[in-house]
C-alpha atoms as one frame of an Amber mdcrd trajectory, in Angstrom:
protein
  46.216  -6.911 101.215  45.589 -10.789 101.020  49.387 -10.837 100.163  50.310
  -8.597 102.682  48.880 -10.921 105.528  50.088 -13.993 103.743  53.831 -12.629
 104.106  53.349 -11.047 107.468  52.203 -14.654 108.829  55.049 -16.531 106.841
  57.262 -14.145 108.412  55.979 -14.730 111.973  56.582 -18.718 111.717  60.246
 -17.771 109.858  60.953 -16.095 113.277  60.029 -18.694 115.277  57.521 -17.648
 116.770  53.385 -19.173 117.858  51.446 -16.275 116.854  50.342 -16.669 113.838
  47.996 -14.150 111.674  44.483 -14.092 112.490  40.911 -11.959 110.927  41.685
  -8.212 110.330  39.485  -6.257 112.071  38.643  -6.106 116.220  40.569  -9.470
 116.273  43.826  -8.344 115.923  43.888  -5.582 118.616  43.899  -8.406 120.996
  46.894  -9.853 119.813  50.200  -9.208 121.666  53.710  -9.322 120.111  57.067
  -7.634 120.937  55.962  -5.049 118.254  52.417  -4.242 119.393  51.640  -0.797
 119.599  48.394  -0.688 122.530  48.272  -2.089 125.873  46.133  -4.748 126.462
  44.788  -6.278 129.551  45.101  -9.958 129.761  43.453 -11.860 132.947  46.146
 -14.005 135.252  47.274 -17.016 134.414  45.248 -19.625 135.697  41.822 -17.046
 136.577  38.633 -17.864 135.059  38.432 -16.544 130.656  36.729 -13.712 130.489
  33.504 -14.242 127.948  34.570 -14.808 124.501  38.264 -15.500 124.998  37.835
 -18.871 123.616  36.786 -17.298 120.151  40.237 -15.864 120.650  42.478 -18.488
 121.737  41.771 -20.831 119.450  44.288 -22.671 121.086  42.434 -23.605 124.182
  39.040 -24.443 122.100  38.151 -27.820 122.074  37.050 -27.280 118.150  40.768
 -26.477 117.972  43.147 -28.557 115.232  47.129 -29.548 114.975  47.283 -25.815
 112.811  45.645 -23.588 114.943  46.761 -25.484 118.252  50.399 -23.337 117.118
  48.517 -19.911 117.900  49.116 -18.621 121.172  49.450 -14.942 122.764  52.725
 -13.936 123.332  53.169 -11.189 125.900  53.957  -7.943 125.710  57.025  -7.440
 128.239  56.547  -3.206 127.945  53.443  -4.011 130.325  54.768  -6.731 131.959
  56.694  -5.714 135.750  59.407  -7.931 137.177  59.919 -10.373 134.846  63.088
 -11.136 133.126  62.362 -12.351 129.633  64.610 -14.024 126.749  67.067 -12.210
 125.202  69.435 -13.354 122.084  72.794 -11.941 121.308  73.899 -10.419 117.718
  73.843 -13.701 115.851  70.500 -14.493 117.327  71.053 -17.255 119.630  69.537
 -17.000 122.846  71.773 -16.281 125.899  71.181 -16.257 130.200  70.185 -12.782
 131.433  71.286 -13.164 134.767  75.166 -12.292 136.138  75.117 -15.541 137.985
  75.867 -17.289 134.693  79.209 -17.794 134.088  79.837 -20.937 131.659  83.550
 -22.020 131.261  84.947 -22.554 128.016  85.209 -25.944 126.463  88.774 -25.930
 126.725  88.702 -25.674 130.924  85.716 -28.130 131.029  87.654 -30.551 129.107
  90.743 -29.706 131.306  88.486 -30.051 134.664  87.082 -33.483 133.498  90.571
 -34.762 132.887  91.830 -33.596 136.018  89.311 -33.236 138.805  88.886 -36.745
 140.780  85.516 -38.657 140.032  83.709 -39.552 143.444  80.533 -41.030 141.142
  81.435 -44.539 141.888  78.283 -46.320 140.861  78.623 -49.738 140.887  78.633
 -52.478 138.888  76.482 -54.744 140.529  73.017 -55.097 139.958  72.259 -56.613
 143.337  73.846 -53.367 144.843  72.175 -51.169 143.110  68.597 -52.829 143.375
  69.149 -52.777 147.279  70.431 -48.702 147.206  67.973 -47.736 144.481  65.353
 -50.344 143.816  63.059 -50.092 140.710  59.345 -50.524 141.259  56.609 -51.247
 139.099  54.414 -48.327 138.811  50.661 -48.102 140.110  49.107 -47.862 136.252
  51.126 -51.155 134.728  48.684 -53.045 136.286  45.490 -50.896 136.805  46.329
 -47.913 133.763  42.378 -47.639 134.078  43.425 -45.521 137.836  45.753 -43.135
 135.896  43.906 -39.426 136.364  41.641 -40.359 138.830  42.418 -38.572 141.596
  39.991 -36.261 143.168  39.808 -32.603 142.390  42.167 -31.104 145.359  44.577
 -34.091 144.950  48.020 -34.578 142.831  49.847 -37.648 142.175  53.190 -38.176
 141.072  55.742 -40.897 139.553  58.807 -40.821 139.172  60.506 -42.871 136.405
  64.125 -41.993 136.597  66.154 -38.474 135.473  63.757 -35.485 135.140  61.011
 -38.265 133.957  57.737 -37.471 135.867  54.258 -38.150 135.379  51.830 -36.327
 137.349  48.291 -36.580 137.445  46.231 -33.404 138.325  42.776 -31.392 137.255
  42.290 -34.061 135.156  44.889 -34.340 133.003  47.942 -36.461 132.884  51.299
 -34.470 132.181  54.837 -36.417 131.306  57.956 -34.294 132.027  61.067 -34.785
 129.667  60.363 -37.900 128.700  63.900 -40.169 128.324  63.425 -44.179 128.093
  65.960 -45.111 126.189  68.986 -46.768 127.725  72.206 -43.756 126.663  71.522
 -39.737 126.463  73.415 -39.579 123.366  72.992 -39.432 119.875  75.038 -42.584
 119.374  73.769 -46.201 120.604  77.003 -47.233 121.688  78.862 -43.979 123.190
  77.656 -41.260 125.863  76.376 -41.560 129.587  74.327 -45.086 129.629  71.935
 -45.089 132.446  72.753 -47.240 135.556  68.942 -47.828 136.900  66.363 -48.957
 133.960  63.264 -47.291 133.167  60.620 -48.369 135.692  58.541 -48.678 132.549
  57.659 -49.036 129.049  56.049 -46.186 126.720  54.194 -49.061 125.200  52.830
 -49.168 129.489  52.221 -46.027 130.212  48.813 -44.953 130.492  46.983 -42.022
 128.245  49.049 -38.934 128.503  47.429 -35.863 128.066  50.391 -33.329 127.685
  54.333 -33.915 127.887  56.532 -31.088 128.821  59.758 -30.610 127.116  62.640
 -27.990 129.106  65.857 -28.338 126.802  67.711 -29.698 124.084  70.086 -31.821
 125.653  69.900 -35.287 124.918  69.037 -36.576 128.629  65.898 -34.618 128.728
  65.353 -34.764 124.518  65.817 -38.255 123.226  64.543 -38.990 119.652  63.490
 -42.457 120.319  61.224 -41.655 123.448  59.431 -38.470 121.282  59.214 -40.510
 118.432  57.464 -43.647 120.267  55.361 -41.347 122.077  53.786 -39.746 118.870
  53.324 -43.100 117.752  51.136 -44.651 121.190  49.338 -41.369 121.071  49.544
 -39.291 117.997  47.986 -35.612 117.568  46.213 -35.954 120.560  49.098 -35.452
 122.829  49.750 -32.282 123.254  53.788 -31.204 123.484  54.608 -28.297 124.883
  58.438 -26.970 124.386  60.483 -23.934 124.520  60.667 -21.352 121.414  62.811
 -22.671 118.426  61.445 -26.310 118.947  59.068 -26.602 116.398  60.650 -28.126
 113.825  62.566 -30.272 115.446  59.484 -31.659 117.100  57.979 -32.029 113.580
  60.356 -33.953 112.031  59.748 -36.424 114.423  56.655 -37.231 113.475  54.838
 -34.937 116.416  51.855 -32.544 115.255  50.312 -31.044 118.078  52.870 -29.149
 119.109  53.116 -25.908 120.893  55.978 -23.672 121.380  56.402 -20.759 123.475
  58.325 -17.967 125.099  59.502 -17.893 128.406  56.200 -16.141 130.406  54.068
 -17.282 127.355  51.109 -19.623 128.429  48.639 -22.273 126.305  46.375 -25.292
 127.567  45.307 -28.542 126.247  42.417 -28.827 123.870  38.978 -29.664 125.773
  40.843 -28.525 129.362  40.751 -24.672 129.485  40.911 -24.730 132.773  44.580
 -25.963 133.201  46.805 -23.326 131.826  50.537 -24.046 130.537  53.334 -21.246
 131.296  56.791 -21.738 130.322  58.941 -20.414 132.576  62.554 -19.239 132.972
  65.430 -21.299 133.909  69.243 -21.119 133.984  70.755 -23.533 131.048  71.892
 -23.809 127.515  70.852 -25.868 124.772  73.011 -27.898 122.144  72.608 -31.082
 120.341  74.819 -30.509 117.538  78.768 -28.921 116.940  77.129 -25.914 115.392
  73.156 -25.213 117.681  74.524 -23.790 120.828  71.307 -22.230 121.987  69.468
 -21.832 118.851  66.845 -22.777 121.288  65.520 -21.851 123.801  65.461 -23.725
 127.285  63.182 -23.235 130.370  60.990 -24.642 133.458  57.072 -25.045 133.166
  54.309 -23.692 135.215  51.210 -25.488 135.744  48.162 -23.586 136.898  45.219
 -25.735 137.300  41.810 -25.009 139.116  42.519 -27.078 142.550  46.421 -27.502
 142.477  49.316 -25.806 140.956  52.917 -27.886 139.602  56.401 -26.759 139.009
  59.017 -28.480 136.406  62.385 -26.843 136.639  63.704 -29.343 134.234  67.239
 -28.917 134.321  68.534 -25.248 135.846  71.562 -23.244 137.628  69.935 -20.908
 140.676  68.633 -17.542 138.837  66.808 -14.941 140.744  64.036 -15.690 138.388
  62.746 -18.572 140.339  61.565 -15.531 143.057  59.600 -13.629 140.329  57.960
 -17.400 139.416  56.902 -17.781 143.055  55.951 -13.897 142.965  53.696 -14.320
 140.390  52.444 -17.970 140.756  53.188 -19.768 143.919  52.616 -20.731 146.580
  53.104 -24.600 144.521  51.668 -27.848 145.453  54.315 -29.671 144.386  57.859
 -28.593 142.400  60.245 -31.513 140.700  63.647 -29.895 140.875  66.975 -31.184
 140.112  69.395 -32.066 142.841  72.307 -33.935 140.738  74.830 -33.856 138.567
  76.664 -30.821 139.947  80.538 -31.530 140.543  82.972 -30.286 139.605  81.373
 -27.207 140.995  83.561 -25.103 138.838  82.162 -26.059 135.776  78.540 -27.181
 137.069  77.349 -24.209 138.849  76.340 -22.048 135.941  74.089 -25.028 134.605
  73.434 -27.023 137.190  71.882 -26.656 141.223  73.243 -28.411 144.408  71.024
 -29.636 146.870  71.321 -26.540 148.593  70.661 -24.249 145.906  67.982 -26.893
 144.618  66.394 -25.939 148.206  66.354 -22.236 147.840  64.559 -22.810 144.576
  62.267 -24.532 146.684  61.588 -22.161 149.213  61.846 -19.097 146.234  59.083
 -20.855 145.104  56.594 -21.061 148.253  56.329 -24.374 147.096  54.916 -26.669
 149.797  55.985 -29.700 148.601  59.124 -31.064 146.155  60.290 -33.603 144.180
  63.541 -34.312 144.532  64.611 -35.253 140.197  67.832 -35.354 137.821  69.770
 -37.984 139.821  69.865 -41.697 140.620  69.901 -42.574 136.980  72.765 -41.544
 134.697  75.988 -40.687 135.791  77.086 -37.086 134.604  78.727 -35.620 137.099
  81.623 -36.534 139.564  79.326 -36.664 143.189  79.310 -40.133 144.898  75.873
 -41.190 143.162  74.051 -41.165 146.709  75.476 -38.013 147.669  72.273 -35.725
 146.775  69.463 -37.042 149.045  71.964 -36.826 151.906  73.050 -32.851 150.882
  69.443 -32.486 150.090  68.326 -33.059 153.340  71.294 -31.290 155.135  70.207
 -28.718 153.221  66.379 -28.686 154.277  67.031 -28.757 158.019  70.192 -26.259
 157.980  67.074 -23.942 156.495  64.823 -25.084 159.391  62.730 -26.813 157.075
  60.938 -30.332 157.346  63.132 -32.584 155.497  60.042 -34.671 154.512  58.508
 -31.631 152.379  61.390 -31.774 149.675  61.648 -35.702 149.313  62.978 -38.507
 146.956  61.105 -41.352 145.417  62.442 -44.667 144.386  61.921 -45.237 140.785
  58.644 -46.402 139.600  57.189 -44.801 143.146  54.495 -42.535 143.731  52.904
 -40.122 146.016  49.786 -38.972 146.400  49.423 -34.826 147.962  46.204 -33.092
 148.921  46.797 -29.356 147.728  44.696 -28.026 150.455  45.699 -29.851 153.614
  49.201 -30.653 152.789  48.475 -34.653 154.057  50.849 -36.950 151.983  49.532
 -39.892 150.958  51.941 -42.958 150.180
């Protein structure tokens, strides 16, 4: 028997998955898997635990350590309505669900590259670009004391270039695909370098609670950033990142990591209260010739007790985005992309305009947005101002209030009160 459960559990982590084996007996009804047999009733994501679910998710237990941190309950999509969940093909890599993905081959995005004309333009000249897109210290370089204070009802956020956010909420801190370094490549001296500089050090950033990690590629996954991270902050910090992640994350050096399924949910140790759900998105995932989408890529939901956030990380337009607002919105705030999406022939699949960026918006009842994934590397063939101007095109051809979906500088933050909508700069 001892054997038995020793292989079953060795089996579990071979398949990439959290769950991991727990005490036979009452214990192990309450698990859920792909496999199980029973329905069970689980409470909604970001409700009160019902008495004695700590003693079952060790995971959100203060007591809790780096090992059993990796349990979590995976759900059980037989009992789950209106959800689209991840699906692999017949060599097991994971694929998009949805019929509005439709990724060119490498061939035609090669060809498209060469011949489509590049409107980016970015200049050359620092002076220009500090006037267009200035760089500003952030709030906690000088008082990192101030970091997570804000009052229960409130939400702050920073942005520090890319799909780089800190926000501050329920008491925790959260980072969002953390990227200092200067290229998104795996080589120092070839690949997209960024134009605008981080507004900040990791060495300056205050405590971080949680970072949240949506993809693979190597503008939202950078080795160096991870890696310095772990070392500021080490198995405190809680990373959360998509299924097939693990490793990767722990030969980095990171050991309180957590990976999950799209619809799967976790917290951090100590704050039960603040619940984790990763999320679907539209993408693909590839840092190698040979790991296309190996692993798996998504957006994050975070439910806390006074406010609610929304990382799309980096995402085509799904209908997905209306069972996330379904289920969890309305949203206090959602950081969605609005770059990097000419030519549209080979972007669209991967990557939203600013008017598809606002439909996630309003698919998401969100009542505010950040507008992220621009103003910092060059990827894409739009003039590099382009998106704020579509963006807000976009919000008032929808009758919307351009000032609910806005941009920061970088290094700027905001300050939102979840229940009266004020905006405080």
């Amino acid at each position: 028997m001892e054997e038995e459960r020793r292989g079953g559990a060795a089996e579990e982590r071979r398949r990439g998955g959290a769950m991991e084996e727990v005490e036979e007996g009452e214990q192990r009804k309450h698990l859920i898997g792909p496999e199980a047999g029973a329905p069970v009733v689980r409470p909604k994501a970001g409700s009160p635990p019902a008495p004695g679910s700590e003693e079952l998710n060790p995971a959100c237990s203060p007591r809790s350590s780096s090992r059993s941190s990796r349990r979590s309950f995976r759900l059980d999509y037989r009992h789950e309505e209106d959800v689209t969940h991840s699906q692999r093909d017949a060599r097991g890599r994971f694929i998009n669900p949805w019929p509005t993905w439709n990724f060119p081959s490498y061939a035609t995005i090669l060809r498209l590259f060469i011949t489509e004309k590049n409107h980016s333009n970015v200049p050359s000249s620092k002076e220009i670009l500090d006037k267009e897109l200035p760089v500003l210290e952030p709030f906690f370089v000088r008082s990192p004391e101030t970091a997570g204070s804000v009052s229960p009802g409130q939400l702050r956020v920073t942005w520090l270039g890319h799909a780089t956010v800190l926000v501050e909420l329920d008491g925790l801190v959260i980072l969002t695909d953390p990227m200092f370094s200067q290229r998104a490549s795996p080589l120092p001296l070839v690949g997209p370098k960024r134009y605008r500089e981080p507004p900040c050090t990791v060495e300056q950033l205050p405590h971080v609670d949680a970072v949240l990690i949506s993809h693979t590629h190597y503008d939202h996954l950078d080795w160096a950033s991870v890696a310095a991270l772990e070392r500021r902050f080490g198995p405190e910090l809680r990373w959360l990142v998509p299924l097939g992640l693990l490793d990767w994350m722990h030969g980095c050096g990171c050991q309180n990591v957590i990976q999950l399924d799209w619809w799967e949910q976790n917290c951090v140790p100590g704050h039960d209260e603040v619940t984790f759900v990763c999320t679907p998105a539209q993408h693909w995932c590839k840092r190698t010739p040979l790991d296309d989408n190996r692993t798996l890529w998504g957006s994050w939901t975070v439910l806390g007790p006074s406010c609610r956030f929304f990382f799309a990380g980096d995402t085509g337009y799904c209908s997905s985005f209306q069972e996330i607002g379904r289920r969890y919105g309305p949203f206090d705030l959602a950081a969605i992309p609005i770059g990097a999406y000419l030519p549209r022939s080979i972007m669209r699949s991967q990557h939203v305009d600013p008017e598809e960026a606002v439909k996630i918006h309003i698919d998401l009842q969100a009542k505010h947005s950040l507008a992220i994934h621009w103003g910092t590397f060059a990827l894409a063939y739009e003039y590099y101002l382009e998106p704020p101007v579509k963006l807000r095109e976009a919000m008032e051809q929808q009758g919307r209030d351009p000032q609910d979906f806005f941009t920061l500088h970088h290094g700027e933050s905001r300050l939102l009160n979840a229940h009266t909508q004020d905006v405080f700069d």
